[in-house]
Amino acid sequence: MKTENKEKNNDMISDLPDCVLLYILSLLNTKDAVQTCILSTRWKNLWKNLPTLRLNSTHLETFQSFAKFVYGILSLRDSTTSLHILDFHRSGIIWPSLLKKILKYAVSHNVQRLNINVSDVVSHLPSCLFSCQTLTSLNLSFKYATVLFPYALNLPALTNLSLKCLIFCAGDDGRVEPFSTLKLLNSLIIKYCKVRDAQNLCISSVTLVNLTMISCPYSFTEFKFELSTPCLLKFKFWGIPIQKLCGSNNNLYSTKHVDINVAMVLNSMDTPFLLLKWLAELANIESLIVSVLSIVPDLFKVEFPFLRNLKSLKVKLRDIELEQAVAMSQTEAVELGVAFDAEFEPFSFVPDGIIDFLIQNSPFVDVNIIDF
């Protein structure tokens, strides 16, 4: 009697309701979750109702075993159970047919959050992905910029979009405006992406609140972009300013928090002046994080009646990636496509007068120096 009671007490977790156990299993990699089927008959088919699939190739030795595992999961999982989250990571080669099957399965099972991270060359994605009616969060991350992003999206529920290494294709007018149909878009991240033929990317959204744009630090293929985002609150940019933010119409009055990291190795004499034009367009911001501006002739002679609402200024002394680029030999720099300047020295100090120039209209701003 005592032995039986002890055994029952040792398996109290199996007495928990399915919803609790499925929540716990959803936190695991799917391979580990499936292995719980050997615990007892209580667990044998539980994993088949998982609302979350986390498929990571690092947990399997070969691609063939990984592909077999994925096909098995998709075929054995309960087809009546909706798929809330799919997190797919593949380091190495991937069959186009496998990726296509995974994405079609996710869409057909009402996926809400989709995260795809692939390091192999991918030519295209199934069109059904960009017309999924249930998708609220989409993260597409590739190692190589070979995937063409569609002209228009039919994702009525999408609120969060993150894109890494995709190609935008401009129309005959040299512009591409892929986000205007996303009526609920709240957060957008664009990292290491390209616009074919270096045309203009128009980021148009009346609901967008958070925008992050990061360009490749070792690339000459900067493209122009234009913001039409009247509700934008936070803007983060790492790269080189090469044009005005909003074209002819300034609509960034709602933007309050800005983080700008300028690639000093790749910039030109015009970069500081372009950055000042950006700050003029962002005149109502309350907090600013900015990398050190290089001192060029006549910079302090520019009239700058802006940043009157600034409350916090953080100045970055240096950027690790850029210092590494400067430390390279000229041959290495050319191979990576970096504009090499043998006389360039990374800043380890804030040039005299630069902070006073930025806060001249905000005397009570809190100033901090960030040393990377």
Short mmCIF file of N, CA, C and O in Angstrom, two decimals, residues 117-201:
data_model
loop_
_atom_site.label_atom_id
_atom_site.label_comp_id
_atom_site.label_asym_id
_atom_site.label_seq_id
_atom_site.Cartn_x
_atom_site.Cartn_y
_atom_site.Cartn_z
N ASN A 117 14.36 30.85 -39.96
CA ASN A 117 15.78 31.24 -39.96
C ASN A 117 16.56 30.19 -40.73
O ASN A 117 16.74 29.05 -40.25
N VAL A 118 17.02 30.54 -41.92
CA VAL A 118 17.67 29.59 -42.82
C VAL A 118 18.99 30.17 -43.32
O VAL A 118 19.05 31.33 -43.72
N SER A 119 20.05 29.36 -43.29
CA SER A 119 21.36 29.84 -43.73
C SER A 119 21.70 29.41 -45.15
O SER A 119 22.70 29.85 -45.71
N ASP A 120 20.89 28.55 -45.76
CA ASP A 120 21.14 28.11 -47.13
C ASP A 120 20.54 29.11 -48.12
O ASP A 120 19.73 29.96 -47.76
N VAL A 121 20.95 29.02 -49.38
CA VAL A 121 20.41 29.88 -50.43
C VAL A 121 18.97 29.45 -50.72
O VAL A 121 18.70 28.28 -51.00
N VAL A 122 18.05 30.39 -50.65
CA VAL A 122 16.64 30.12 -50.91
C VAL A 122 16.20 30.99 -52.08
O VAL A 122 16.45 32.20 -52.09
N SER A 123 15.56 30.39 -53.08
CA SER A 123 15.18 31.13 -54.29
C SER A 123 13.83 31.83 -54.15
O SER A 123 13.67 32.97 -54.60
N HIS A 124 12.86 31.17 -53.54
CA HIS A 124 11.55 31.79 -53.42
C HIS A 124 10.78 31.15 -52.27
O HIS A 124 11.14 30.09 -51.77
N LEU A 125 9.69 31.81 -51.88
CA LEU A 125 8.81 31.32 -50.83
C LEU A 125 7.42 31.16 -51.41
O LEU A 125 7.02 31.90 -52.32
N PRO A 126 6.64 30.20 -50.92
CA PRO A 126 5.29 29.99 -51.46
C PRO A 126 4.40 31.21 -51.26
O PRO A 126 4.45 31.88 -50.22
N SER A 127 3.60 31.51 -52.24
CA SER A 127 2.76 32.72 -52.20
C SER A 127 1.74 32.69 -51.07
O SER A 127 1.33 33.75 -50.58
N CYS A 128 1.34 31.49 -50.64
CA CYS A 128 0.33 31.38 -49.58
C CYS A 128 0.82 32.02 -48.28
O CYS A 128 0.02 32.47 -47.46
N LEU A 129 2.15 32.08 -48.10
CA LEU A 129 2.71 32.68 -46.89
C LEU A 129 2.31 34.14 -46.76
O LEU A 129 2.06 34.63 -45.65
N PHE A 130 2.23 34.84 -47.88
CA PHE A 130 1.98 36.28 -47.86
C PHE A 130 0.51 36.63 -48.00
O PHE A 130 0.16 37.78 -48.24
N SER A 131 -0.34 35.61 -47.82
CA SER A 131 -1.79 35.85 -47.79
C SER A 131 -2.43 35.09 -46.63
O SER A 131 -3.61 34.76 -46.69
N CYS A 132 -1.63 34.84 -45.60
CA CYS A 132 -2.13 34.11 -44.43
C CYS A 132 -2.99 35.04 -43.58
O CYS A 132 -2.52 36.08 -43.11
N GLN A 133 -4.24 34.66 -43.36
CA GLN A 133 -5.19 35.54 -42.69
C GLN A 133 -5.03 35.55 -41.18
O GLN A 133 -5.54 36.47 -40.51
N THR A 134 -4.31 34.58 -40.61
CA THR A 134 -4.20 34.48 -39.15
C THR A 134 -2.86 34.96 -38.62
O THR A 134 -2.69 35.11 -37.41
N LEU A 135 -1.91 35.23 -39.48
CA LEU A 135 -0.55 35.55 -39.07
C LEU A 135 -0.48 36.92 -38.41
O LEU A 135 -0.87 37.93 -38.99
N THR A 136 0.05 36.95 -37.17
CA THR A 136 0.21 38.21 -36.45
C THR A 136 1.68 38.63 -36.35
O THR A 136 1.97 39.82 -36.19
N SER A 137 2.60 37.67 -36.41
CA SER A 137 4.03 37.99 -36.30
C SER A 137 4.80 37.14 -37.30
O SER A 137 4.65 35.91 -37.33
N LEU A 138 5.65 37.79 -38.12
CA LEU A 138 6.42 37.10 -39.15
C LEU A 138 7.87 37.54 -39.10
O LEU A 138 8.17 38.74 -39.18
N ASN A 139 8.77 36.57 -38.97
CA ASN A 139 10.21 36.83 -38.97
C ASN A 139 10.86 35.96 -40.03
O ASN A 139 10.87 34.73 -39.92
N LEU A 140 11.39 36.58 -41.07
CA LEU A 140 12.08 35.87 -42.15
C LEU A 140 13.54 36.29 -42.11
O LEU A 140 13.88 37.45 -42.35
N SER A 141 14.41 35.32 -41.82
CA SER A 141 15.84 35.62 -41.68
C SER A 141 16.64 34.65 -42.54
O SER A 141 16.57 33.43 -42.35
N PHE A 142 17.40 35.20 -43.49
CA PHE A 142 18.22 34.40 -44.38
C PHE A 142 19.67 34.88 -44.32
O PHE A 142 19.94 36.03 -43.95
N LYS A 143 20.57 34.01 -44.71
CA LYS A 143 21.99 34.37 -44.70
C LYS A 143 22.37 35.11 -45.96
O LYS A 143 23.28 35.96 -45.95
N TYR A 144 21.71 34.79 -47.08
CA TYR A 144 22.03 35.40 -48.36
C TYR A 144 20.78 36.12 -48.91
O TYR A 144 19.67 35.59 -48.81
N ALA A 145 20.99 37.29 -49.50
CA ALA A 145 19.89 38.07 -50.07
C ALA A 145 19.55 37.54 -51.45
O ALA A 145 20.01 38.07 -52.48
N THR A 146 18.76 36.47 -51.51
CA THR A 146 18.37 35.86 -52.78
C THR A 146 16.85 35.76 -52.92
O THR A 146 16.36 35.48 -54.01
N VAL A 147 16.11 35.98 -51.84
CA VAL A 147 14.66 35.83 -51.87
C VAL A 147 14.01 37.16 -52.23
O VAL A 147 14.29 38.19 -51.60
N LEU A 148 13.14 37.15 -53.23
CA LEU A 148 12.42 38.35 -53.62
C LEU A 148 11.19 38.52 -52.75
O LEU A 148 10.39 37.61 -52.57
N PHE A 149 11.06 39.72 -52.19
CA PHE A 149 9.90 40.04 -51.37
C PHE A 149 8.76 40.47 -52.29
O PHE A 149 8.99 41.21 -53.26
N PRO A 150 7.53 40.06 -52.01
CA PRO A 150 6.42 40.38 -52.93
C PRO A 150 6.10 41.87 -52.96
O PRO A 150 6.38 42.62 -52.01
N TYR A 151 5.46 42.30 -54.06
CA TYR A 151 5.09 43.71 -54.22
C TYR A 151 4.07 44.14 -53.17
O TYR A 151 4.11 45.25 -52.67
N ALA A 152 3.13 43.24 -52.88
CA ALA A 152 2.06 43.58 -51.94
C ALA A 152 1.77 42.38 -51.05
O ALA A 152 2.00 41.22 -51.43
N LEU A 153 1.27 42.67 -49.86
CA LEU A 153 1.00 41.64 -48.88
C LEU A 153 -0.49 41.63 -48.53
O LEU A 153 -1.12 42.69 -48.45
N ASN A 154 -1.02 40.43 -48.30
CA ASN A 154 -2.40 40.29 -47.83
C ASN A 154 -2.36 39.59 -46.48
O ASN A 154 -2.68 38.42 -46.36
N LEU A 155 -1.92 40.34 -45.48
CA LEU A 155 -1.77 39.80 -44.13
C LEU A 155 -2.54 40.72 -43.17
O LEU A 155 -1.95 41.55 -42.47
N PRO A 156 -3.84 40.58 -43.12
CA PRO A 156 -4.68 41.55 -42.40
C PRO A 156 -4.47 41.57 -40.89
O PRO A 156 -4.79 42.58 -40.25
N ALA A 157 -3.93 40.49 -40.30
CA ALA A 157 -3.75 40.43 -38.85
C ALA A 157 -2.32 40.74 -38.41
O ALA A 157 -2.04 40.78 -37.20
N LEU A 158 -1.42 40.98 -39.35
CA LEU A 158 0.00 41.11 -39.02
C LEU A 158 0.28 42.40 -38.25
O LEU A 158 -0.08 43.50 -38.68
N THR A 159 0.97 42.26 -37.11
CA THR A 159 1.37 43.42 -36.31
C THR A 159 2.88 43.57 -36.22
O THR A 159 3.37 44.69 -36.04
N ASN A 160 3.62 42.46 -36.33
CA ASN A 160 5.08 42.51 -36.21
C ASN A 160 5.73 41.83 -37.42
O ASN A 160 5.39 40.69 -37.73
N LEU A 161 6.67 42.54 -38.06
CA LEU A 161 7.34 42.01 -39.25
C LEU A 161 8.83 42.27 -39.13
O LEU A 161 9.26 43.41 -38.91
N SER A 162 9.64 41.21 -39.29
CA SER A 162 11.10 41.31 -39.26
C SER A 162 11.67 40.62 -40.49
O SER A 162 11.37 39.45 -40.75
N LEU A 163 12.51 41.36 -41.24
CA LEU A 163 13.06 40.85 -42.49
C LEU A 163 14.57 40.99 -42.49
O LEU A 163 15.10 42.07 -42.22
N LYS A 164 15.27 39.90 -42.81
CA LYS A 164 16.73 39.94 -42.91
C LYS A 164 17.15 39.29 -44.22
O LYS A 164 16.79 38.17 -44.53
N CYS A 165 17.94 40.03 -45.01
CA CYS A 165 18.49 39.55 -46.28
C CYS A 165 17.39 39.16 -47.26
O CYS A 165 17.35 38.02 -47.75
N LEU A 166 16.51 40.09 -47.58
CA LEU A 166 15.54 39.92 -48.64
C LEU A 166 15.74 41.02 -49.67
O LEU A 166 16.40 42.03 -49.40
N ILE A 167 15.16 40.84 -50.86
CA ILE A 167 15.31 41.81 -51.94
C ILE A 167 13.94 42.39 -52.27
O ILE A 167 12.99 41.66 -52.54
N PHE A 168 13.86 43.72 -52.25
CA PHE A 168 12.65 44.42 -52.67
C PHE A 168 12.79 44.80 -54.14
O PHE A 168 13.84 45.28 -54.57
N CYS A 169 11.73 44.60 -54.90
CA CYS A 169 11.76 44.91 -56.34
C CYS A 169 10.90 46.13 -56.62
O CYS A 169 9.71 46.16 -56.29
N ALA A 170 11.53 47.14 -57.19
CA ALA A 170 10.83 48.39 -57.48
C ALA A 170 10.02 48.28 -58.76
O ALA A 170 10.30 47.46 -59.64
N GLY A 171 9.00 49.13 -58.88
CA GLY A 171 8.18 49.17 -60.09
C GLY A 171 8.82 50.06 -61.15
O GLY A 171 9.97 50.49 -61.03
N ASP A 172 8.05 50.38 -62.17
CA ASP A 172 8.56 51.20 -63.27
C ASP A 172 8.91 52.62 -62.82
O ASP A 172 9.74 53.28 -63.45
N ASP A 173 8.27 53.08 -61.75
CA ASP A 173 8.55 54.42 -61.25
C ASP A 173 9.74 54.46 -60.31
O ASP A 173 10.07 55.52 -59.76
N GLY A 174 10.42 53.32 -60.14
CA GLY A 174 11.60 53.27 -59.30
C GLY A 174 11.29 53.21 -57.82
O GLY A 174 12.19 53.38 -56.99
N ARG A 175 10.03 52.96 -57.46
CA ARG A 175 9.64 52.91 -56.06
C ARG A 175 9.05 51.54 -55.72
O ARG A 175 8.49 50.86 -56.58
N VAL A 176 9.18 51.16 -54.47
CA VAL A 176 8.54 49.95 -53.99
C VAL A 176 7.90 50.28 -52.64
O VAL A 176 8.51 50.91 -51.78
N GLU A 177 6.64 49.90 -52.49
CA GLU A 177 5.87 50.25 -51.30
C GLU A 177 5.13 49.01 -50.80
O GLU A 177 3.91 48.87 -50.96
N PRO A 178 5.85 48.07 -50.16
CA PRO A 178 5.25 46.77 -49.84
C PRO A 178 4.43 46.71 -48.55
O PRO A 178 3.74 45.72 -48.31
N PHE A 179 4.50 47.75 -47.71
CA PHE A 179 3.90 47.63 -46.38
C PHE A 179 2.60 48.40 -46.20
O PHE A 179 1.97 48.33 -45.15
N SER A 180 2.18 49.13 -47.21
CA SER A 180 1.01 50.01 -47.07
C SER A 180 -0.29 49.24 -46.84
O SER A 180 -1.25 49.81 -46.31
N THR A 181 -0.34 47.97 -47.24
CA THR A 181 -1.57 47.19 -47.08
C THR A 181 -1.68 46.55 -45.70
O THR A 181 -2.69 45.93 -45.39
N LEU A 182 -0.64 46.68 -44.88
CA LEU A 182 -0.65 46.07 -43.54
C LEU A 182 -1.31 47.05 -42.57
O LEU A 182 -0.66 47.92 -41.99
N LYS A 183 -2.58 46.89 -42.36
CA LYS A 183 -3.38 47.87 -41.63
C LYS A 183 -3.17 47.83 -40.12
O LYS A 183 -3.58 48.78 -39.42
N LEU A 184 -2.55 46.78 -39.60
CA LEU A 184 -2.32 46.67 -38.16
C LEU A 184 -0.84 46.67 -37.79
O LEU A 184 -0.50 46.43 -36.63
N LEU A 185 0.03 46.94 -38.75
CA LEU A 185 1.47 46.85 -38.51
C LEU A 185 1.91 47.80 -37.41
O LEU A 185 1.66 49.00 -37.46
N ASN A 186 2.60 47.23 -36.41
CA ASN A 186 3.06 48.01 -35.26
C ASN A 186 4.58 48.11 -35.20
O ASN A 186 5.13 49.15 -34.85
N SER A 187 5.26 47.01 -35.56
CA SER A 187 6.72 46.96 -35.46
C SER A 187 7.31 46.39 -36.75
O SER A 187 6.83 45.38 -37.26
N LEU A 188 8.36 47.07 -37.27
CA LEU A 188 8.99 46.64 -38.52
C LEU A 188 10.51 46.70 -38.36
O LEU A 188 11.06 47.72 -37.93
N ILE A 189 11.18 45.58 -38.69
CA ILE A 189 12.64 45.50 -38.67
C ILE A 189 13.10 45.12 -40.07
O ILE A 189 12.67 44.10 -40.61
N ILE A 190 14.00 45.92 -40.64
CA ILE A 190 14.58 45.64 -41.96
C ILE A 190 16.09 45.59 -41.78
O ILE A 190 16.72 46.60 -41.48
N LYS A 191 16.68 44.41 -41.99
CA LYS A 191 18.11 44.23 -41.72
C LYS A 191 18.79 43.59 -42.93
O LYS A 191 18.35 42.54 -43.42
N TYR A 192 19.86 44.22 -43.41
CA TYR A 192 20.68 43.69 -44.51
C TYR A 192 19.86 43.39 -45.76
O TYR A 192 20.16 42.46 -46.51
N CYS A 193 18.82 44.14 -46.00
CA CYS A 193 18.00 43.93 -47.19
C CYS A 193 18.49 44.83 -48.33
O CYS A 193 19.27 45.75 -48.14
N LYS A 194 18.02 44.53 -49.53
CA LYS A 194 18.41 45.28 -50.72
C LYS A 194 17.19 45.69 -51.51
O LYS A 194 16.12 45.07 -51.41
N VAL A 195 17.35 46.73 -52.30
CA VAL A 195 16.34 47.11 -53.29
C VAL A 195 16.96 46.92 -54.66
O VAL A 195 18.03 47.47 -54.93
N ARG A 196 16.36 46.13 -55.47
CA ARG A 196 16.93 45.82 -56.79
C ARG A 196 17.14 47.11 -57.59
O ARG A 196 16.27 47.97 -57.66
N ASP A 197 18.34 47.22 -58.14
CA ASP A 197 18.76 48.39 -58.92
C ASP A 197 18.87 49.64 -58.05
O ASP A 197 18.85 50.76 -58.57
N ALA A 198 19.01 49.46 -56.74
CA ALA A 198 19.22 50.57 -55.79
C ALA A 198 18.15 51.64 -55.94
O ALA A 198 18.44 52.84 -55.97
N GLN A 199 16.88 51.23 -56.04
CA GLN A 199 15.78 52.18 -56.18
C GLN A 199 15.28 52.61 -54.79
O GLN A 199 15.92 52.35 -53.78
N ASN A 200 14.13 53.26 -54.75
CA ASN A 200 13.59 53.81 -53.51
C ASN A 200 12.64 52.84 -52.82
O ASN A 200 11.75 52.27 -53.47
N LEU A 201 12.82 52.69 -51.52
CA LEU A 201 11.91 51.90 -50.70
C LEU A 201 11.04 52.86 -49.90
O LEU A 201 11.55 53.65 -49.11
#
